[in-house]
Coordinates of C-alpha atoms in Angstrom, one line a residue:
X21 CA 13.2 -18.9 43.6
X22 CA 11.3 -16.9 41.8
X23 CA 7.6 -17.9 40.6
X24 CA 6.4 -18.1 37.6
X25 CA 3.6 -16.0 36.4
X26 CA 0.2 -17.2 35.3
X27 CA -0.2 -17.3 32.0
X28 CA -2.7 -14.7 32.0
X29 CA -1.0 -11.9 33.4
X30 CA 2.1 -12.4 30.4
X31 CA 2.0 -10.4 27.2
X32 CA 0.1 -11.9 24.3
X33 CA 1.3 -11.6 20.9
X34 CA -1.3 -9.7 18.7
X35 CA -0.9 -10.6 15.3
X36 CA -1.0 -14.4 14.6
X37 CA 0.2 -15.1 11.2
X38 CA 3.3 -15.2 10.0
X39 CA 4.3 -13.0 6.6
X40 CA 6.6 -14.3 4.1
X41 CA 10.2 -13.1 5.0
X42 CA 10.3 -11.4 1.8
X43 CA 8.4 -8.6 3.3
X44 CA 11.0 -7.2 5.6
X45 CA 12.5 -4.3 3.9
X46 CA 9.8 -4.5 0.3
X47 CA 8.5 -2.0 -1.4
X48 CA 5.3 -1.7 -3.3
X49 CA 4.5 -0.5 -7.0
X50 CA 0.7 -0.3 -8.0
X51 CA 0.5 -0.9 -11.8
X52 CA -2.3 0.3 -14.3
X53 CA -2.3 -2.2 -16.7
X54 CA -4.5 -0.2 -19.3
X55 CA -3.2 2.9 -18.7
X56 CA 1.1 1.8 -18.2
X57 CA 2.0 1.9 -21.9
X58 CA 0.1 3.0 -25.3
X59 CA -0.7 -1.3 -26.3
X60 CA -1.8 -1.9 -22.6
X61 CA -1.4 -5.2 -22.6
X62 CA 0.7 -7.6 -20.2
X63 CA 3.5 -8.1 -22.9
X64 CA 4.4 -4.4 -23.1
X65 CA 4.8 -4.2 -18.6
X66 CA 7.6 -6.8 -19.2
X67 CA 9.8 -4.0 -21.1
X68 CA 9.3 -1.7 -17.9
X69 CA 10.4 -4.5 -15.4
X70 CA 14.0 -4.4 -15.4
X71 CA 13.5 -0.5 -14.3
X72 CA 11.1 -0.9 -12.1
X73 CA 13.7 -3.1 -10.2
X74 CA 16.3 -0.5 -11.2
X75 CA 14.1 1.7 -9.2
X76 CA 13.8 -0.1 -5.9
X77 CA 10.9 -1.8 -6.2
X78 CA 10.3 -5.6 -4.8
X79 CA 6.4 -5.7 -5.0
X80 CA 4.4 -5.5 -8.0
X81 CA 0.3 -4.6 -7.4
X82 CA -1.2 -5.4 -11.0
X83 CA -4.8 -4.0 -10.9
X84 CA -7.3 -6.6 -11.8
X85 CA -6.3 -8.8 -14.8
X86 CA -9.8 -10.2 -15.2
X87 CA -12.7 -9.6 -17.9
X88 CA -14.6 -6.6 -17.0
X89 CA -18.4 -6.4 -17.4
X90 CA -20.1 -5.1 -19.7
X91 CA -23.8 -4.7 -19.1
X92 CA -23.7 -1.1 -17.2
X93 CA -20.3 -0.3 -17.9
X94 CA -19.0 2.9 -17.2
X95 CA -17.3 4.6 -20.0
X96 CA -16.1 2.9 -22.8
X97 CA -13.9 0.4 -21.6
X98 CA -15.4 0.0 -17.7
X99 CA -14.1 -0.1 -14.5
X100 CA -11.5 -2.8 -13.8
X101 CA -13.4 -3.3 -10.5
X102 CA -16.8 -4.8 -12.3
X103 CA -15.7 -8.2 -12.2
X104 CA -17.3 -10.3 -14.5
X105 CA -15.4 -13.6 -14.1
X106 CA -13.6 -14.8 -10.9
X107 CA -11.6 -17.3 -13.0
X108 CA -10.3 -15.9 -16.2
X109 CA -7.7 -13.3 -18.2
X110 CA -9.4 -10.3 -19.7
X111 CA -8.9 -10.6 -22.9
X112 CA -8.1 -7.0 -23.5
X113 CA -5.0 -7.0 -21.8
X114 CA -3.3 -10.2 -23.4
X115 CA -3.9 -14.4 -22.9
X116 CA -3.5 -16.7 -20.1
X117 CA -0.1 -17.7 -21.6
X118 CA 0.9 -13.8 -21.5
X119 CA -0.4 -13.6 -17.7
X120 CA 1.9 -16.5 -16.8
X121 CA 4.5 -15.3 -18.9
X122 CA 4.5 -12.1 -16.7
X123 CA 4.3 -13.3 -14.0
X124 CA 7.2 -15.7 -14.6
X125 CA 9.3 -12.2 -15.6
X126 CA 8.9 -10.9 -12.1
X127 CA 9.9 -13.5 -10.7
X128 CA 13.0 -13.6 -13.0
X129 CA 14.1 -9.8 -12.0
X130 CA 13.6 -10.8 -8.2
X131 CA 10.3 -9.0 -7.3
X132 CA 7.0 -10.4 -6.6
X133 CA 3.6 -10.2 -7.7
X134 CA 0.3 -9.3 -6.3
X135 CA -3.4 -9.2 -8.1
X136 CA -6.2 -7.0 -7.1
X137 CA -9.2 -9.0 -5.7
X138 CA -12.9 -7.3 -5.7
X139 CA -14.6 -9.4 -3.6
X140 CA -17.1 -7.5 -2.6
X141 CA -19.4 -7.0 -5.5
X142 CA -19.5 -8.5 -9.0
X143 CA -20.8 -6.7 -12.6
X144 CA -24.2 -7.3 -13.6
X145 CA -23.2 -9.8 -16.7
X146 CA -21.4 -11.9 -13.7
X147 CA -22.2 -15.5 -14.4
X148 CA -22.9 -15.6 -10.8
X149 CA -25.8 -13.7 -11.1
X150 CA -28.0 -16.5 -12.7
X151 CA -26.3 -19.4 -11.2
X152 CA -26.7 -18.1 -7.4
X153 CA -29.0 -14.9 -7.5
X154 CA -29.0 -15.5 -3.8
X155 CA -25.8 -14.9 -3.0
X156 CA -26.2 -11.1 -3.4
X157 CA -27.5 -8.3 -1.7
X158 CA -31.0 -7.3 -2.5
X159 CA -32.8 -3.7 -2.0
X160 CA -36.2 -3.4 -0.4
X161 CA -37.6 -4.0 -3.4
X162 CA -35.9 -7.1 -4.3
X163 CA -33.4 -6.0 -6.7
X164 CA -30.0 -6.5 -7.4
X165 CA -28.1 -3.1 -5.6
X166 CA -25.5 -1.2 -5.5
X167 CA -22.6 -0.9 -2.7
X168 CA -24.9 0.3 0.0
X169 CA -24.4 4.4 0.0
X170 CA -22.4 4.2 -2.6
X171 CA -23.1 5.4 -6.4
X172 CA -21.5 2.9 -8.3
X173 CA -24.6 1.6 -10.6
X174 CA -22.1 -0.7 -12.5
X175 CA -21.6 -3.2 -9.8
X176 CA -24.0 -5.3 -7.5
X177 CA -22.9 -6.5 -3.8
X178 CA -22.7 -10.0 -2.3
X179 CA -23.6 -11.7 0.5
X180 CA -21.2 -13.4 2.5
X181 CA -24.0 -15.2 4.5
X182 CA -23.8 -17.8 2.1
X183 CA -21.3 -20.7 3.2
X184 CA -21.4 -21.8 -0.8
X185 CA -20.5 -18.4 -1.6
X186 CA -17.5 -18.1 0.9
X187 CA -16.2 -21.5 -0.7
X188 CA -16.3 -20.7 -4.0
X189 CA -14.6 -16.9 -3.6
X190 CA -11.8 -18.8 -1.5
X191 CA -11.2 -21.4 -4.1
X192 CA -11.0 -18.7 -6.8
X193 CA -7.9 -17.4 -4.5
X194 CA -6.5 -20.3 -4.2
X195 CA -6.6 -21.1 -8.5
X196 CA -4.5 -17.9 -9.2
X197 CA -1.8 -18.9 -6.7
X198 CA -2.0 -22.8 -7.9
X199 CA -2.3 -22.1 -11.5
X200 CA -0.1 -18.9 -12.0
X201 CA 2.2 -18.8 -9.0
X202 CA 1.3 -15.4 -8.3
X203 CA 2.4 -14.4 -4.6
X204 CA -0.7 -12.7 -2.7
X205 CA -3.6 -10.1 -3.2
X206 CA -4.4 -6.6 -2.8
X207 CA -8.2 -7.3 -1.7
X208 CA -10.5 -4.4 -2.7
X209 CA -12.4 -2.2 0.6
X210 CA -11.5 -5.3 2.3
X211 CA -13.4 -4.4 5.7
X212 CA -16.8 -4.5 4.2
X213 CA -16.4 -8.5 4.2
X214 CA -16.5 -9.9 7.2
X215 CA -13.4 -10.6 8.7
X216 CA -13.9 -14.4 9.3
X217 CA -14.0 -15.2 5.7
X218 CA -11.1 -13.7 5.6
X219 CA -9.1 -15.1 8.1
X220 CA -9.9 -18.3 6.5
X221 CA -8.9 -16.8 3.7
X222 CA -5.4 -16.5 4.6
X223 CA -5.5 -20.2 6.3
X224 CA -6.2 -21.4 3.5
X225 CA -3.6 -19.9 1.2
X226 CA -0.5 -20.2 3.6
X227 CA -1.3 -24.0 2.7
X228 CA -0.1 -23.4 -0.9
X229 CA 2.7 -21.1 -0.2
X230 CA 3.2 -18.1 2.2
X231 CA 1.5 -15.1 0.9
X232 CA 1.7 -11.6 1.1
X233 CA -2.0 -9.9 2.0
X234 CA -2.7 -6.3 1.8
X235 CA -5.7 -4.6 2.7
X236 CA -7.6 -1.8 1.2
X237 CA -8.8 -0.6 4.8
X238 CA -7.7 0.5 8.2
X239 CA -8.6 -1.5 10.5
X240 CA -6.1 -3.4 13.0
X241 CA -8.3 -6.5 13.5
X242 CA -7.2 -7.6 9.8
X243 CA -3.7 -7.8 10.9
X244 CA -4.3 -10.5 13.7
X245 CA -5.5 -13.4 11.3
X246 CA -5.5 -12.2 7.8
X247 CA -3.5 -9.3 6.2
X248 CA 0.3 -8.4 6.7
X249 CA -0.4 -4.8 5.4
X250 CA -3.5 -2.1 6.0
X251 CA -3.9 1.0 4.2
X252 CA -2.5 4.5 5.6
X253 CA -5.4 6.7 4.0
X254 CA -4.8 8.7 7.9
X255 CA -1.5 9.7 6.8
X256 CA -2.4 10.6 3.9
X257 CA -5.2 13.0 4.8
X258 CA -2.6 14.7 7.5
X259 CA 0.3 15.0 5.0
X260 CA -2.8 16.8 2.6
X261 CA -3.8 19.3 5.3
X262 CA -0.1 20.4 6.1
X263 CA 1.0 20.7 2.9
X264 CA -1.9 23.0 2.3
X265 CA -0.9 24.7 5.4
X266 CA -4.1 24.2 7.1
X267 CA -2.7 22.3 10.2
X268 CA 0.6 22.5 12.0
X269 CA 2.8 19.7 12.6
X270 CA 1.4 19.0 15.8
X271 CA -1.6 17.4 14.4
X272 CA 0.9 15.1 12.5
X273 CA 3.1 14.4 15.8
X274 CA 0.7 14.6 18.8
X275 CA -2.6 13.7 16.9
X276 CA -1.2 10.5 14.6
X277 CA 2.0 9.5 15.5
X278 CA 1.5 9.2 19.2
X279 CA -1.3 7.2 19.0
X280 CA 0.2 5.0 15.9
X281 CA 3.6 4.4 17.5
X282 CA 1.1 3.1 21.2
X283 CA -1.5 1.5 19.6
X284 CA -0.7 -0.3 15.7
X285 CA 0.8 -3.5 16.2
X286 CA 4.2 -4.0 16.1
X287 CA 4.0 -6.5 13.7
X288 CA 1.3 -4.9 11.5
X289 CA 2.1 -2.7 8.7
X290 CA 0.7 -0.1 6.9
X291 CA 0.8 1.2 3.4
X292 CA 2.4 4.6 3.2
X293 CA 1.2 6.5 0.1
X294 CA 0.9 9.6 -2.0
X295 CA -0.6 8.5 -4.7
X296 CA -2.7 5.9 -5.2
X297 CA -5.7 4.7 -8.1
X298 CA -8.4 6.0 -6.1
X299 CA -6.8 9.9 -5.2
X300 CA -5.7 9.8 -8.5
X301 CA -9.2 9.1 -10.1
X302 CA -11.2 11.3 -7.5
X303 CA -9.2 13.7 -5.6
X304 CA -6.9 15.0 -8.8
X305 CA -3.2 13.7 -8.7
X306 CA -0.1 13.8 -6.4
X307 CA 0.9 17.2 -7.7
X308 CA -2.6 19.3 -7.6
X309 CA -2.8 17.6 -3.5
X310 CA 0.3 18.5 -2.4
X311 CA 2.4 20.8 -4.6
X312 CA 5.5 22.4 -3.3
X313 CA 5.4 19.8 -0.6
X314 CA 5.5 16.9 -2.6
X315 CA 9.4 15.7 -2.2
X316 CA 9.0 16.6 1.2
X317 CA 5.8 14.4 1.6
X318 CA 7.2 11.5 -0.6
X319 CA 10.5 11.6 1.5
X320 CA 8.3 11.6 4.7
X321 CA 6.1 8.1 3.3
X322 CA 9.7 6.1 3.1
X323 CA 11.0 7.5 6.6
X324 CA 8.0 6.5 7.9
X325 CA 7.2 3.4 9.5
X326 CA 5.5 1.1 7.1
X327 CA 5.7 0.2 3.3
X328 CA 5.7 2.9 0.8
X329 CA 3.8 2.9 -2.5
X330 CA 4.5 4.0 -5.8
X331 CA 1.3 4.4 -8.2
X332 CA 1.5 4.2 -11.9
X333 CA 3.5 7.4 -13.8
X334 CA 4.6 9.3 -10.3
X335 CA 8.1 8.4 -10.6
X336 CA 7.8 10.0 -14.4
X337 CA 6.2 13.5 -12.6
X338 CA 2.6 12.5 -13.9
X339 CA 0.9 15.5 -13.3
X340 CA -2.9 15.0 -14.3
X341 CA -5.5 12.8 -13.2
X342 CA -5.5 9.2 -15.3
X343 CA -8.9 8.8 -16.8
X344 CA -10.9 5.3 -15.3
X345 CA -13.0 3.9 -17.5
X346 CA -11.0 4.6 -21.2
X347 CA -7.9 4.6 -22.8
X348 CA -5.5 7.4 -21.6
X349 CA -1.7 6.0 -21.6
X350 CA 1.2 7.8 -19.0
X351 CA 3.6 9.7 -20.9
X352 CA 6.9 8.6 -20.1
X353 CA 9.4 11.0 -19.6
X354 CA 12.3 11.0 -17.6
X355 CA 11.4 12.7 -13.9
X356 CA 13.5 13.5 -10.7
X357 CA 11.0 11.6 -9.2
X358 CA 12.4 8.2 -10.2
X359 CA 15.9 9.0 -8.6
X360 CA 14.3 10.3 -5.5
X361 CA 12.5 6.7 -5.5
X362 CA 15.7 5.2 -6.5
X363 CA 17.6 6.7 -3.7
X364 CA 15.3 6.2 -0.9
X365 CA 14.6 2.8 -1.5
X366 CA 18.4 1.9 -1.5
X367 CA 18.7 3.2 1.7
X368 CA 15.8 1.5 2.9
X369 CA 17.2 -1.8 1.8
X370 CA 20.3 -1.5 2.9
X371 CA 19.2 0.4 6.4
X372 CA 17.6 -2.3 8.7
X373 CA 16.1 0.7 10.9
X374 CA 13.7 1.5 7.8
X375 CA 12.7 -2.0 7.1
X376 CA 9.0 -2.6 7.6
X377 CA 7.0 -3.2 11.0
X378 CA 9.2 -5.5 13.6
X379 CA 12.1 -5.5 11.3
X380 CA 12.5 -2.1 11.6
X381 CA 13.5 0.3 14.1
X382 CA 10.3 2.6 16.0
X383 CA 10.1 6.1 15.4
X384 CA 11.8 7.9 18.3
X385 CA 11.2 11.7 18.6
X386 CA 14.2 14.2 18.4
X387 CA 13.3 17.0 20.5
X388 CA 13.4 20.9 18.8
X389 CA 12.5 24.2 19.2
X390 CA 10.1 24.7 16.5
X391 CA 7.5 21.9 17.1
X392 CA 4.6 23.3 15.6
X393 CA 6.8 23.4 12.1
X394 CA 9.5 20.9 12.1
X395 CA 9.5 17.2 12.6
X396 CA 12.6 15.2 13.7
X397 CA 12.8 11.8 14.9
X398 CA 15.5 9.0 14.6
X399 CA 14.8 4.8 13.7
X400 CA 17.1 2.7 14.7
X401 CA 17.5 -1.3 14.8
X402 CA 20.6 -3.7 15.0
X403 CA 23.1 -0.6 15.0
X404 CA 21.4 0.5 11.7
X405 CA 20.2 4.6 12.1
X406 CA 18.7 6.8 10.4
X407 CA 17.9 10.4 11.4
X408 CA 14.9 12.3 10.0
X409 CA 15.0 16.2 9.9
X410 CA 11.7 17.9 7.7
X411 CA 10.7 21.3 7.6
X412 CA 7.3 20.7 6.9
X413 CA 5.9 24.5 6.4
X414 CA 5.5 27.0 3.4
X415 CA 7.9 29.0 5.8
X416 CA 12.0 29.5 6.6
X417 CA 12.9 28.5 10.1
X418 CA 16.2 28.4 12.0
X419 CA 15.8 25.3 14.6
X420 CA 17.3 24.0 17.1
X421 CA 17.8 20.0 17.7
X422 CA 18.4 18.3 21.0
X423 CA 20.9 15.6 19.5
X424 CA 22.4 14.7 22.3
X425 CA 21.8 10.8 22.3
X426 CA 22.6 10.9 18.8
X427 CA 26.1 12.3 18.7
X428 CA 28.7 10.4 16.1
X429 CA 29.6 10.4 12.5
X430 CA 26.5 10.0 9.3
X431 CA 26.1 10.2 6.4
X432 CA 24.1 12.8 4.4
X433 CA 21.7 10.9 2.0
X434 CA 21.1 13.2 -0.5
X435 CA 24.7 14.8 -1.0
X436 CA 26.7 11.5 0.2
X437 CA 28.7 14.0 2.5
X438 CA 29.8 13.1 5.9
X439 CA 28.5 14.7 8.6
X440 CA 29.0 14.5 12.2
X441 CA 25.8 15.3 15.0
X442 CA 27.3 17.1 17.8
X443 CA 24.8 17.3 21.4
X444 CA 22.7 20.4 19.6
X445 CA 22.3 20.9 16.3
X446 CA 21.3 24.1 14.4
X447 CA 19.9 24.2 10.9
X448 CA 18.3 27.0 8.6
X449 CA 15.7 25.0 6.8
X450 CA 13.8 26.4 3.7
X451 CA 10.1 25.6 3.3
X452 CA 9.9 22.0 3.0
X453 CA 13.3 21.2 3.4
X454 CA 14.2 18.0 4.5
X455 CA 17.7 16.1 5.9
X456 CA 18.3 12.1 5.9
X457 CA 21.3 11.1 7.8
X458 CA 22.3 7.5 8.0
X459 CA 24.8 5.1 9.5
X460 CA 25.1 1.1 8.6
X461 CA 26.8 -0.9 11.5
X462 CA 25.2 -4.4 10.4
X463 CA 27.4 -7.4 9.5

């Protein structure tokens, strides 16, 4: 009879919490409240929502809805992430009966809703800042500072030594999710907290209802006890270089995705993006980074394991950077953009081997002949495949595809043609051309 082992020789499981089931096969859509329509207010998003849904998207990320400082502002109208009060509506975007009312109108069209927490630093006119002077950072000189190395004179850190302070930033969680039913949080450069608070954080909330938890930050730890979702800004950075052409493939394949595919947990995810608030507002916008390799990069964020993002005006082809601190509405304009979106997200609802971390199916490599330019791979879960074929160079190449545990009949996303994989396959891809085939086997 065979003997058991001792328990600490079996596998552990990594991550610890449990995400809402809602998750599996979501999609995210980062939303600029002052910037998505001319009134910017919360009752003008509520036109947008039934497309946004039309679209493919299950997630909304609103930016932060509270009242912005104004002693220091930058700009005009500040920066939504000079926070001047933990517990209220900013008044420039609508009441607390249009908040609810919004958030009620997700709900209604089936997606969810996530607000952006800064919890991290506070504006100057933060009533915090008289109350509990203590519980924030101070320079050698005693004074209220900045983020430390950071130039953002509008905002002043914390201190998360402070027990009292930990309570009180958990309990302002825990109103928005009592009070408006919201579903989770995007939390603001959420490694510079310490990790305990929140761990506790999440605790805490899963008491109320499950929530979703996405961090802006890459570090694995957060999945174990606190977020479902990390940032990808690696994959971003690598899909940058190539599409520049200043790195080949390999650095994508043999430098990233070997590493991700052995080392991310299998029930972490991370946030696949190419356009987000902050490379919008700093690094220009999705067209200026990546040009003629856009679609391809897009395409390559959904195939990807993990949860792609959709910021604001890409899926209307915005082309310019959105200004921060004022007034400076998207123009909305109809964009093959949105039926790109539209099309990859259907498949990755409908495709289990595309859903997100262990729903989905791993990213397998499809061996070809031109490595250094072209990256294939196949996902597949529960009879559900997808295959992945992406020229990702400024040049033409003819390649050659070892197929051979791949064989059988597909469909071609983008035309909705058949089309069958023999044991090698042969294409003549253009620059930045890329190939989805899929098969659905799923009950």
């Amino acid at each position: 009879m065979e003997q058991p082992y001792h328990p600490r020789y079996l596998p552990k499981k990594y991550v610890e919490i449990t995400p809402p089931d809602w998750i599996k096969n979501a999609t995210v859509y980062e939303l600029n409240i002052r910037q998505f329509s001319e009134e910017g207010t919360f009752k003008a998003i509520e036109k947008q929502l039934p497309r946004l849904r039309q679209m493919g998207i299950d997630i909304i990320w609103l930016m932060p809805v509270q009242p912005i400082g104004k002693l220091n502002r930058k700009g005009s109208l500040g920066s939504y992430y000079s926070v001047k009060d933990y517990l209220e509506v900013n008044p420039e975007f609508g009441s607390e009966e249009d908040f609810r009312h919004l958030v009620q109108a997700i709900h209604q069209e089936g997606m969810y809703v996530i607000l952006d927490w800064v919890a991290n630093h506070t504006s100057w006119d933060n009533e915090m800042v008289t109350k509990h002077p203590e519980w924030y950072r101070k320079s050698r000189k005693d004074t209220f500072q900045s983020t430390r190395w950071r130039d953002y004179d509008d905002i002043i850190e914390l201190d998360y030594r402070y027990p009292e302070l930990r309570e009180y930033m958990t309990e302002a969680l825990k109103f928005w999710i009592k009070e408006y039913d919201i579903d989770g949080y995007r939390c603001d450069i959420a490694s510079f907290i310490p990790i305990d608070f929140w761990e506790n954080v999440r605790m805490e909330l899963d008491t109320i209802k499950p929530v979703f938890m996405l961090a802006e930050a890459e570090d694995r730890e957060l999945h174990r006890r606190a977020f479902d979702v990390t940032y990808n800004w690696t994959l971003w950075n690598i899909l940058h270089q190539l599409a520049l052409n200043e790195r080949s493939v390999k650095i994508l394949t043999e430098a990233y995705l070997a590493e991700h595919v052995s080392i991310f947990p299998k029930d972490g995810i991370r946030l696949n993006f190419i356009d987000n608030h902050d490379k919008n507002s700093w690094e220009g916008n999705q067209y200026s980074n990546f040009g003629d390799a856009l679609e391809a990069a897009t395409v390559f964020t959904v195939m990807m394991d993990g949860m792609p993002l959709v910021y604001s005006g890409q899926e209307a082809g915005l082309d310019r950077s959105l200004q921060f601190f004022e007034k400076d509405p998207i123009e909305w304009k109809t964009h093959q953009n949105e039926a790109l979106y539209t099309t990859l997200f259907r498949l990755k609802h409908q495709n289990q081997a595309l859903w997100n971390g262990r729903y989905g199916g791993e990213m397998v490599r499809i061996m070809n002949d031109r490595m250094d330019q072209v990256i294939s791979f196949v996902r597949e879960k529960n009879g559900d495949k997808v295959l992945t074929f992406m020229n990702l160079s400024k040049d033409s190449v003819m390649v050659q595809f070892d197929t051979s545990f791949d064989i059988g009949d597909y469909t071609s996303l983008f035309t909705g043609q058949p089309h069958t994989v023999p044991e090698t396959m042969v294409l003549n891809m253009a620059p930045w051309e890329y190939i989805i085939l899929h098969c659905e086997h799923h009950e």
